[in-house]
């Protein structure tokens, strides 16, 4: 069960700091830790910096080091680009650079075991029949840690239903085979069948892997939930601390209630802004696509204003894959996946092609900072000049929700798409029905 939690319309920083201190104290008592000599902190990467997880990591780092512990930090990057020293300073403040370690998803993992094909097949209702190798960050699973603290933001997610909890391990610190197998399984199962569901097939596989292979770790989860206040600002509304699945369910249920915006009818046009200091590739900026796709009308449009976007993939090989095939439908991807070696070699990149596609149902228009019209149109998107987009839909002027432009255009504006999920009531009902029958 959850060790402790706090829910309120706004939870301020002093209250969160108090809960961080309590987490350390209760971890020692509940997990039987005599002395904290070596502690590992596992926060998200820079794409979730808006959740305050950076200053929480910094606070814990100094509290623990002042108590005599040797503290290390591994941002749970997955296959994202490692932080620069400047990124680390921006996110983690005064945590020394030499104490922050970049996860190497290709060469820095250790194989722990398998989730068998039969198990995966059962959880996906027969749609997926491959095994998922559990390869995790070597530093995390082979070195001795008196305590591991996972810090994260629970929010609707396209692969796991909701982000955080053991996602920190199995995606954030996963190896190439684990990332590929799990992402492709989620793509085959269907992105809209994953979003906002408490237990998805891939989450079920990760829960099994945690029980089998990580049960010996002395670890704890600190999970936050956020919502918009009356001024349209994201604030903390829930903090959940514990070491088991119930802690995840507590936080995910709160996110389900707070972070899903439901519409009676589909929206003709959504404008979403992806912050330049967090989102530099469509790989991560496409959260705007994932989180709004269930709200957009057939024939409608999503405009993604992304001043920081300069590439498609987080790695060169994924960038090449996106440029070669473009964002294409699930059916097209699965047909090609059967024969194309480059797709088979990086299936997490192949899954991204599906996740970033509108399935031909609506237009995705990008206003990137550093990709050209030719770049954008070559992958199946439409283009808008970023300065034109920022001038027309000025983030300083637009408000979250419905806006009527001077020429009469009605648009639904979202300032932080990564913080929620937007969907019609019908789409959510269809998704729930699929979950019930799968």
Coordinates of C-alpha atoms in Angstrom, one line a residue:
X1 CA 0.0 0.0 0.0
X2 CA 1.0 3.7 -0.4
X3 CA 3.2 4.7 2.5
X4 CA 1.8 8.2 2.6
X5 CA 0.3 10.8 0.3
X6 CA -1.0 14.4 0.2
X7 CA -3.7 15.8 -2.0
X8 CA -4.8 19.4 -2.3
X9 CA -5.8 22.0 -4.8
X10 CA -2.3 23.4 -4.5
X11 CA 0.7 21.8 -2.7
X12 CA 3.5 24.3 -2.2
X13 CA 7.2 23.7 -2.2
X14 CA 7.7 23.7 1.6
X15 CA 5.1 20.9 1.9
X16 CA 6.8 18.9 -0.8
X17 CA 10.2 19.4 0.8
X18 CA 8.7 18.2 4.1
X19 CA 7.4 15.0 2.3
X20 CA 10.8 14.5 0.7
X21 CA 12.4 14.5 4.1
X22 CA 9.8 12.1 5.4
X23 CA 10.4 9.8 2.4
X24 CA 14.1 9.4 3.4
X25 CA 13.2 8.8 7.1
X26 CA 10.5 6.3 6.4
X27 CA 12.6 4.5 3.8
X28 CA 15.2 3.8 6.4
X29 CA 12.6 2.5 8.9
X30 CA 10.4 0.5 6.5
X31 CA 13.2 -1.0 4.4
X32 CA 15.5 -1.7 7.4
X33 CA 18.4 0.5 6.3
X34 CA 20.9 1.0 9.1
X35 CA 23.0 3.6 7.3
X36 CA 22.7 5.5 4.0
X37 CA 26.2 5.2 2.6
X38 CA 25.3 5.1 -1.1
X39 CA 22.1 6.5 -2.6
X40 CA 20.9 6.6 -6.2
X41 CA 18.3 9.2 -7.4
X42 CA 16.4 8.4 -10.6
X43 CA 14.6 11.5 -11.8
X44 CA 13.0 11.9 -15.3
X45 CA 14.9 13.7 -18.0
X46 CA 14.6 17.3 -19.2
X47 CA 11.4 16.7 -21.1
X48 CA 9.6 16.6 -17.7
X49 CA 11.4 19.5 -16.1
X50 CA 8.1 21.5 -15.9
X51 CA 7.0 19.1 -13.1
X52 CA 9.5 20.4 -10.6
X53 CA 11.3 17.1 -10.4
X54 CA 14.7 18.8 -10.9
X55 CA 14.5 20.9 -7.8
X56 CA 13.2 17.9 -5.9
X57 CA 16.3 15.9 -7.0
X58 CA 18.6 18.8 -5.9
X59 CA 16.9 19.1 -2.5
X60 CA 17.3 15.3 -1.9
X61 CA 20.9 15.4 -3.1
X62 CA 21.9 18.0 -0.6
X63 CA 19.9 16.6 2.3
X64 CA 21.5 13.2 1.8
X65 CA 25.0 14.4 1.2
X66 CA 24.9 16.6 4.3
X67 CA 23.9 13.4 6.2
X68 CA 27.1 11.7 4.9
X69 CA 25.8 9.7 1.9
X70 CA 27.5 9.4 -1.4
X71 CA 24.7 10.3 -3.8
X72 CA 24.5 9.8 -7.5
X73 CA 21.9 10.8 -10.1
X74 CA 20.9 9.1 -13.3
X75 CA 18.3 10.9 -15.4
X76 CA 16.0 8.2 -16.8
X77 CA 16.6 9.2 -20.4
X78 CA 15.6 6.0 -22.2
X79 CA 16.9 6.6 -25.7
X80 CA 16.7 10.4 -25.5
X81 CA 19.8 12.5 -26.1
X82 CA 21.9 12.8 -22.9
X83 CA 21.8 16.1 -21.1
X84 CA 24.6 18.6 -21.7
X85 CA 26.2 20.1 -18.6
X86 CA 24.1 23.2 -19.2
X87 CA 21.0 21.0 -19.3
X88 CA 21.9 19.5 -15.9
X89 CA 22.6 22.8 -14.3
X90 CA 19.3 24.2 -15.7
X91 CA 17.3 21.2 -14.3
X92 CA 19.3 20.0 -11.2
X93 CA 20.8 23.3 -10.1
X94 CA 23.8 22.8 -7.8
X95 CA 24.1 19.0 -8.1
X96 CA 27.8 18.5 -9.2
X97 CA 28.1 17.4 -12.8
X98 CA 30.4 14.5 -11.9
X99 CA 27.6 13.0 -9.8
X100 CA 25.1 13.0 -12.8
X101 CA 25.5 10.0 -15.1
X102 CA 24.1 9.6 -18.6
X103 CA 22.2 6.4 -19.3
X104 CA 23.7 4.5 -22.3
X105 CA 20.8 2.5 -23.8
X106 CA 23.1 0.6 -26.2
X107 CA 26.2 -0.3 -24.3
X108 CA 25.5 0.4 -20.6
X109 CA 23.0 -2.2 -19.8
X110 CA 23.0 -5.7 -18.1
X111 CA 20.6 -8.5 -19.1
X112 CA 18.4 -9.7 -16.2
X113 CA 16.0 -12.1 -17.9
X114 CA 13.0 -12.3 -20.2
X115 CA 9.3 -11.7 -20.2
X116 CA 8.3 -14.7 -22.3
X117 CA 6.4 -14.4 -25.6
X118 CA 3.5 -16.4 -24.1
X119 CA 3.1 -13.8 -21.3
X120 CA 3.2 -10.9 -23.8
X121 CA 0.7 -12.6 -26.0
X122 CA -1.7 -13.2 -23.2
X123 CA -1.5 -9.5 -22.0
X124 CA -2.0 -8.1 -25.6
X125 CA -5.0 -10.3 -26.3
X126 CA -3.0 -12.3 -28.9
X127 CA -1.8 -9.3 -30.9
X128 CA 1.9 -9.5 -30.0
X129 CA 3.8 -12.8 -29.7
X130 CA 7.4 -11.8 -29.1
X131 CA 9.5 -11.9 -25.9
X132 CA 10.7 -8.8 -24.2
X133 CA 14.3 -8.9 -23.0
X134 CA 14.8 -7.1 -19.6
X135 CA 18.1 -5.2 -20.1
X136 CA 18.6 -2.5 -17.5
X137 CA 21.2 0.2 -16.7
X138 CA 24.3 -1.6 -15.4
X139 CA 25.2 1.0 -12.7
X140 CA 21.7 0.7 -11.3
X141 CA 21.4 -3.1 -11.1
X142 CA 25.0 -4.2 -10.4
X143 CA 26.3 -1.7 -7.9
X144 CA 25.4 -1.7 -4.2
X145 CA 22.9 0.9 -3.2
X146 CA 21.5 1.4 0.3
X147 CA 18.5 3.2 -1.2
X148 CA 17.2 4.0 -4.7
X149 CA 14.7 6.9 -4.9
X150 CA 12.6 7.2 -8.1
X151 CA 11.1 10.6 -8.7
X152 CA 8.5 11.3 -11.3
X153 CA 5.4 12.9 -12.7
X154 CA 2.3 10.7 -13.3
X155 CA 0.4 11.8 -16.4
X156 CA -1.4 10.0 -19.3
X157 CA 1.1 8.2 -21.5
X158 CA 0.9 6.6 -25.0
X159 CA 2.8 3.4 -24.1
X160 CA 2.0 2.7 -20.5
X161 CA -1.4 4.4 -20.0
X162 CA 0.2 6.6 -17.4
X163 CA 3.8 7.6 -17.0
X164 CA 6.2 7.0 -14.1
X165 CA 6.5 4.3 -11.4
X166 CA 8.5 1.4 -13.0
X167 CA 8.6 3.2 -16.3
X168 CA 11.7 4.9 -14.7
X169 CA 13.4 1.5 -14.8
X170 CA 12.1 -0.3 -17.9
X171 CA 11.9 2.6 -20.3
X172 CA 14.0 5.3 -18.6
X173 CA 16.9 2.9 -17.9
X174 CA 16.1 0.2 -20.5
X175 CA 18.3 -1.2 -23.2
X176 CA 17.8 -1.3 -27.0
X177 CA 16.0 -4.6 -27.1
X178 CA 13.7 -3.8 -24.1
X179 CA 12.8 -0.4 -25.6
X180 CA 12.2 -1.8 -29.0
X181 CA 10.1 -4.8 -28.0
X182 CA 7.9 -2.8 -25.6
X183 CA 7.4 0.2 -27.8
X184 CA 6.5 -1.9 -30.8
X185 CA 4.1 -4.0 -28.7
X186 CA 2.3 -0.8 -27.6
X187 CA 2.1 0.4 -31.2
X188 CA 0.5 -2.9 -32.3
X189 CA -1.9 -2.8 -29.5
X190 CA -2.9 0.7 -30.4
X191 CA -2.0 4.1 -29.0
X192 CA -5.6 5.1 -28.3
X193 CA -6.1 1.8 -26.4
X194 CA -3.2 2.7 -24.1
X195 CA -3.7 6.4 -23.4
X196 CA -5.2 7.0 -20.0
X197 CA -5.7 3.3 -19.0
X198 CA -4.5 2.3 -15.6
X199 CA -3.2 -1.1 -16.7
X200 CA -2.0 -1.5 -20.3
X201 CA -0.4 -4.7 -21.7
X202 CA 3.1 -3.2 -21.6
X203 CA 2.6 -1.9 -18.0
X204 CA 1.5 -5.5 -17.1
X205 CA 4.7 -6.8 -18.6
X206 CA 6.8 -4.2 -16.6
X207 CA 5.0 -5.1 -13.4
X208 CA 5.9 -8.7 -13.9
X209 CA 9.5 -7.8 -14.7
X210 CA 9.7 -5.6 -11.5
X211 CA 8.4 -8.5 -9.4
X212 CA 10.8 -11.0 -10.9
X213 CA 14.0 -9.1 -11.3
X214 CA 14.0 -6.0 -9.0
X215 CA 12.3 -7.3 -5.9
X216 CA 15.7 -7.3 -4.1
X217 CA 16.2 -3.5 -4.5
X218 CA 15.6 -1.2 -1.6
X219 CA 13.7 1.4 -3.5
X220 CA 10.9 3.9 -3.2
X221 CA 8.7 5.9 -5.5
X222 CA 8.0 9.6 -5.1
X223 CA 5.2 10.5 -7.6
X224 CA 3.6 13.9 -8.2
X225 CA 0.4 14.8 -10.0
X226 CA -0.2 18.2 -11.4
X227 CA -3.2 20.2 -12.6
X228 CA -4.0 23.7 -13.8
X229 CA -5.1 26.3 -11.3
X230 CA -7.6 29.1 -11.9
X231 CA -4.9 31.2 -13.4
X232 CA -4.0 28.5 -16.0
X233 CA -0.7 27.6 -14.2
X234 CA 0.4 24.0 -13.6
X235 CA 0.6 23.3 -9.9
X236 CA 1.2 20.2 -7.8
X237 CA -2.0 18.6 -6.5
X238 CA -0.8 15.3 -5.3
X239 CA 2.3 13.6 -3.9
X240 CA 2.3 9.9 -3.4
X241 CA 5.1 7.9 -1.8
X242 CA 5.5 4.1 -1.5
X243 CA 7.3 1.1 -2.8
X244 CA 4.5 -0.9 -4.5
X245 CA 2.0 -0.9 -7.3
X246 CA -0.7 0.6 -5.1
X247 CA 1.3 3.8 -5.0
X248 CA 1.2 3.9 -8.8
X249 CA -2.5 3.3 -8.8
X250 CA -3.2 6.0 -6.3
X251 CA -1.3 8.6 -8.4
X252 CA -2.7 7.3 -11.7
X253 CA -6.3 7.5 -10.5
X254 CA -5.7 11.1 -9.4
X255 CA -4.2 11.9 -12.8
X256 CA -7.2 10.1 -14.5
X257 CA -9.5 12.4 -12.7
X258 CA -7.5 15.6 -13.1
X259 CA -5.5 15.4 -16.4
X260 CA -8.1 14.3 -19.0
X261 CA -10.1 17.0 -20.7
X262 CA -13.3 15.6 -22.2
X263 CA -15.2 17.1 -25.1
X264 CA -18.8 16.4 -26.1
X265 CA -17.9 16.7 -29.8
X266 CA -14.6 16.6 -31.7
X267 CA -12.5 19.7 -32.0
X268 CA -11.8 21.2 -35.4
X269 CA -8.5 22.9 -34.6
X270 CA -6.1 22.5 -31.7
X271 CA -3.0 24.7 -31.3
X272 CA -0.3 23.2 -29.0
X273 CA 3.0 24.7 -27.9
X274 CA 6.1 22.6 -27.1
X275 CA 8.6 24.6 -25.0
X276 CA 11.9 25.2 -26.7
X277 CA 14.0 24.4 -23.6
X278 CA 12.5 20.9 -23.3
X279 CA 11.6 19.7 -26.8
X280 CA 14.2 19.6 -29.5
X281 CA 13.0 16.7 -31.7
X282 CA 9.7 15.6 -33.0
X283 CA 10.4 12.3 -31.1
X284 CA 9.4 14.2 -27.8
X285 CA 7.5 17.2 -29.3
X286 CA 5.0 14.7 -30.7
X287 CA 3.5 14.4 -27.3
X288 CA 1.3 17.1 -28.8
X289 CA 0.0 14.5 -31.3
X290 CA -0.3 11.7 -28.8
X291 CA -2.2 13.6 -26.2
X292 CA -4.7 15.4 -28.5
X293 CA -5.4 12.8 -31.2
X294 CA -8.5 11.5 -29.4
X295 CA -10.1 15.0 -29.4
X296 CA -9.5 16.1 -33.0
X297 CA -12.3 15.9 -35.6
X298 CA -12.0 14.0 -38.8
X299 CA -10.6 16.5 -41.3
X300 CA -9.5 18.7 -38.5
X301 CA -6.1 20.1 -37.7
X302 CA -3.4 20.1 -35.0
X303 CA -0.9 22.9 -35.2
X304 CA 2.3 22.1 -33.2
X305 CA 4.4 25.2 -32.4
X306 CA 7.8 24.0 -31.5
X307 CA 10.5 26.7 -31.6
X308 CA 13.2 24.3 -30.2
X309 CA 12.7 21.4 -32.7
X310 CA 15.8 20.8 -34.8
X311 CA 15.5 17.1 -35.8
X312 CA 13.1 14.2 -35.9
X313 CA 14.8 11.4 -33.9
X314 CA 16.7 11.6 -30.7
X315 CA 19.4 9.4 -32.3
X316 CA 20.8 9.6 -35.9
X317 CA 19.5 6.2 -36.9
X318 CA 15.9 7.1 -35.7
X319 CA 16.2 10.4 -37.5
X320 CA 17.2 8.6 -40.7
X321 CA 14.2 6.2 -40.2
X322 CA 11.7 9.0 -39.9
X323 CA 13.1 10.8 -42.9
X324 CA 13.0 7.5 -45.0
X325 CA 9.5 6.4 -44.2
X326 CA 7.7 9.4 -42.7
X327 CA 4.9 9.2 -40.2
X328 CA 2.7 6.6 -41.7
X329 CA -0.3 4.5 -40.6
X330 CA -0.2 1.5 -38.3
X331 CA -1.2 -0.8 -41.2
X332 CA 1.6 0.5 -43.5
X333 CA 4.1 0.2 -40.7
X334 CA 3.2 -3.3 -39.8
X335 CA 3.4 -4.4 -43.5
X336 CA 6.8 -2.8 -43.9
X337 CA 8.1 -4.1 -40.5
X338 CA 7.7 -7.7 -41.7
X339 CA 10.4 -7.2 -44.4
X340 CA 12.5 -4.0 -43.7
X341 CA 15.7 -4.7 -41.7
X342 CA 16.2 -1.1 -40.6
X343 CA 12.7 -1.1 -39.1
X344 CA 13.4 -4.4 -37.3
X345 CA 16.7 -3.2 -36.1
X346 CA 15.2 -0.2 -34.2
X347 CA 11.6 -1.1 -33.4
X348 CA 11.2 1.6 -30.9
X349 CA 11.8 4.0 -33.8
X350 CA 9.4 2.1 -36.0
X351 CA 6.7 2.4 -33.3
X352 CA 7.3 6.1 -33.2
X353 CA 6.2 6.3 -36.8
X354 CA 2.8 4.9 -35.8
X355 CA 2.5 7.1 -32.7
X356 CA 3.2 10.3 -34.7
X357 CA 0.7 9.5 -37.5
X358 CA -2.8 10.8 -37.7
X359 CA -3.8 7.7 -39.6
X360 CA -4.9 10.1 -42.4
X361 CA -7.7 11.3 -40.2
X362 CA -6.6 14.9 -39.5
X363 CA -3.8 17.3 -40.6
X364 CA -0.7 17.6 -38.4
X365 CA 0.9 21.0 -39.1
X366 CA 4.3 21.8 -37.6
X367 CA 5.9 25.1 -36.9
X368 CA 9.5 24.1 -36.0
X369 CA 12.4 26.4 -35.0
X370 CA 15.1 24.7 -37.1
X371 CA 13.5 22.3 -39.6
X372 CA 12.7 23.5 -43.1
X373 CA 9.4 23.2 -45.0
X374 CA 10.9 20.5 -47.1
X375 CA 11.9 18.6 -44.0
X376 CA 8.5 18.7 -42.5
X377 CA 6.5 18.0 -45.7
X378 CA 8.8 15.0 -46.5
X379 CA 7.6 13.1 -43.4
X380 CA 3.9 13.6 -44.1
X381 CA 3.2 16.8 -42.1
X382 CA 2.2 20.2 -43.2
X383 CA 4.4 23.3 -42.5
X384 CA 3.9 26.7 -40.9
X385 CA 6.6 29.3 -40.3
X386 CA 7.4 29.4 -36.6
X387 CA 7.5 33.2 -36.4
X388 CA 4.2 33.4 -38.3
X389 CA 2.7 30.9 -35.9
X390 CA 4.0 32.6 -32.8
X391 CA 2.7 36.0 -34.1
X392 CA -0.8 34.7 -34.8
X393 CA -1.0 32.4 -31.7
X394 CA 1.1 34.4 -29.3
X395 CA 1.6 32.3 -26.1
X396 CA 1.7 35.6 -24.1
X397 CA -1.9 36.3 -25.3
X398 CA -3.5 32.9 -25.8
X399 CA -5.2 31.3 -22.9
X400 CA -5.6 27.6 -22.3
X401 CA -8.9 26.4 -23.7
X402 CA -11.1 28.0 -26.3
X403 CA -9.8 31.2 -28.1
X404 CA -11.5 33.2 -30.9
X405 CA -9.0 34.9 -33.2
X406 CA -9.6 38.4 -34.6
X407 CA -10.7 36.9 -37.9
X408 CA -13.3 34.7 -36.2
X409 CA -11.3 31.4 -36.2
X410 CA -12.0 29.3 -33.1
X411 CA -9.1 27.2 -31.8
X412 CA -8.5 25.2 -28.7
X413 CA -5.2 26.2 -27.2
X414 CA -2.9 24.0 -25.1
X415 CA 0.2 25.4 -23.5
X416 CA 1.6 22.2 -22.0
X417 CA 0.4 19.1 -24.0
X418 CA 2.7 16.8 -22.0
X419 CA 0.7 17.5 -18.9
X420 CA -2.6 15.9 -19.9
X421 CA -4.8 14.1 -22.3
X422 CA -7.6 15.6 -24.4
X423 CA -10.4 13.4 -25.9
X424 CA -14.0 13.2 -26.8
X425 CA -16.3 11.3 -24.5
X426 CA -17.1 8.8 -27.3
X427 CA -13.4 8.1 -27.9
X428 CA -12.8 7.4 -24.2
X429 CA -15.8 5.1 -24.1
X430 CA -14.5 3.2 -27.2
X431 CA -11.2 2.8 -25.5
X432 CA -12.7 1.6 -22.3
X433 CA -14.8 -0.9 -24.2
X434 CA -11.6 -2.2 -26.0
X435 CA -9.9 -2.6 -22.6
X436 CA -12.9 -4.5 -21.2
X437 CA -13.0 -7.0 -24.1
X438 CA -9.3 -7.5 -24.8

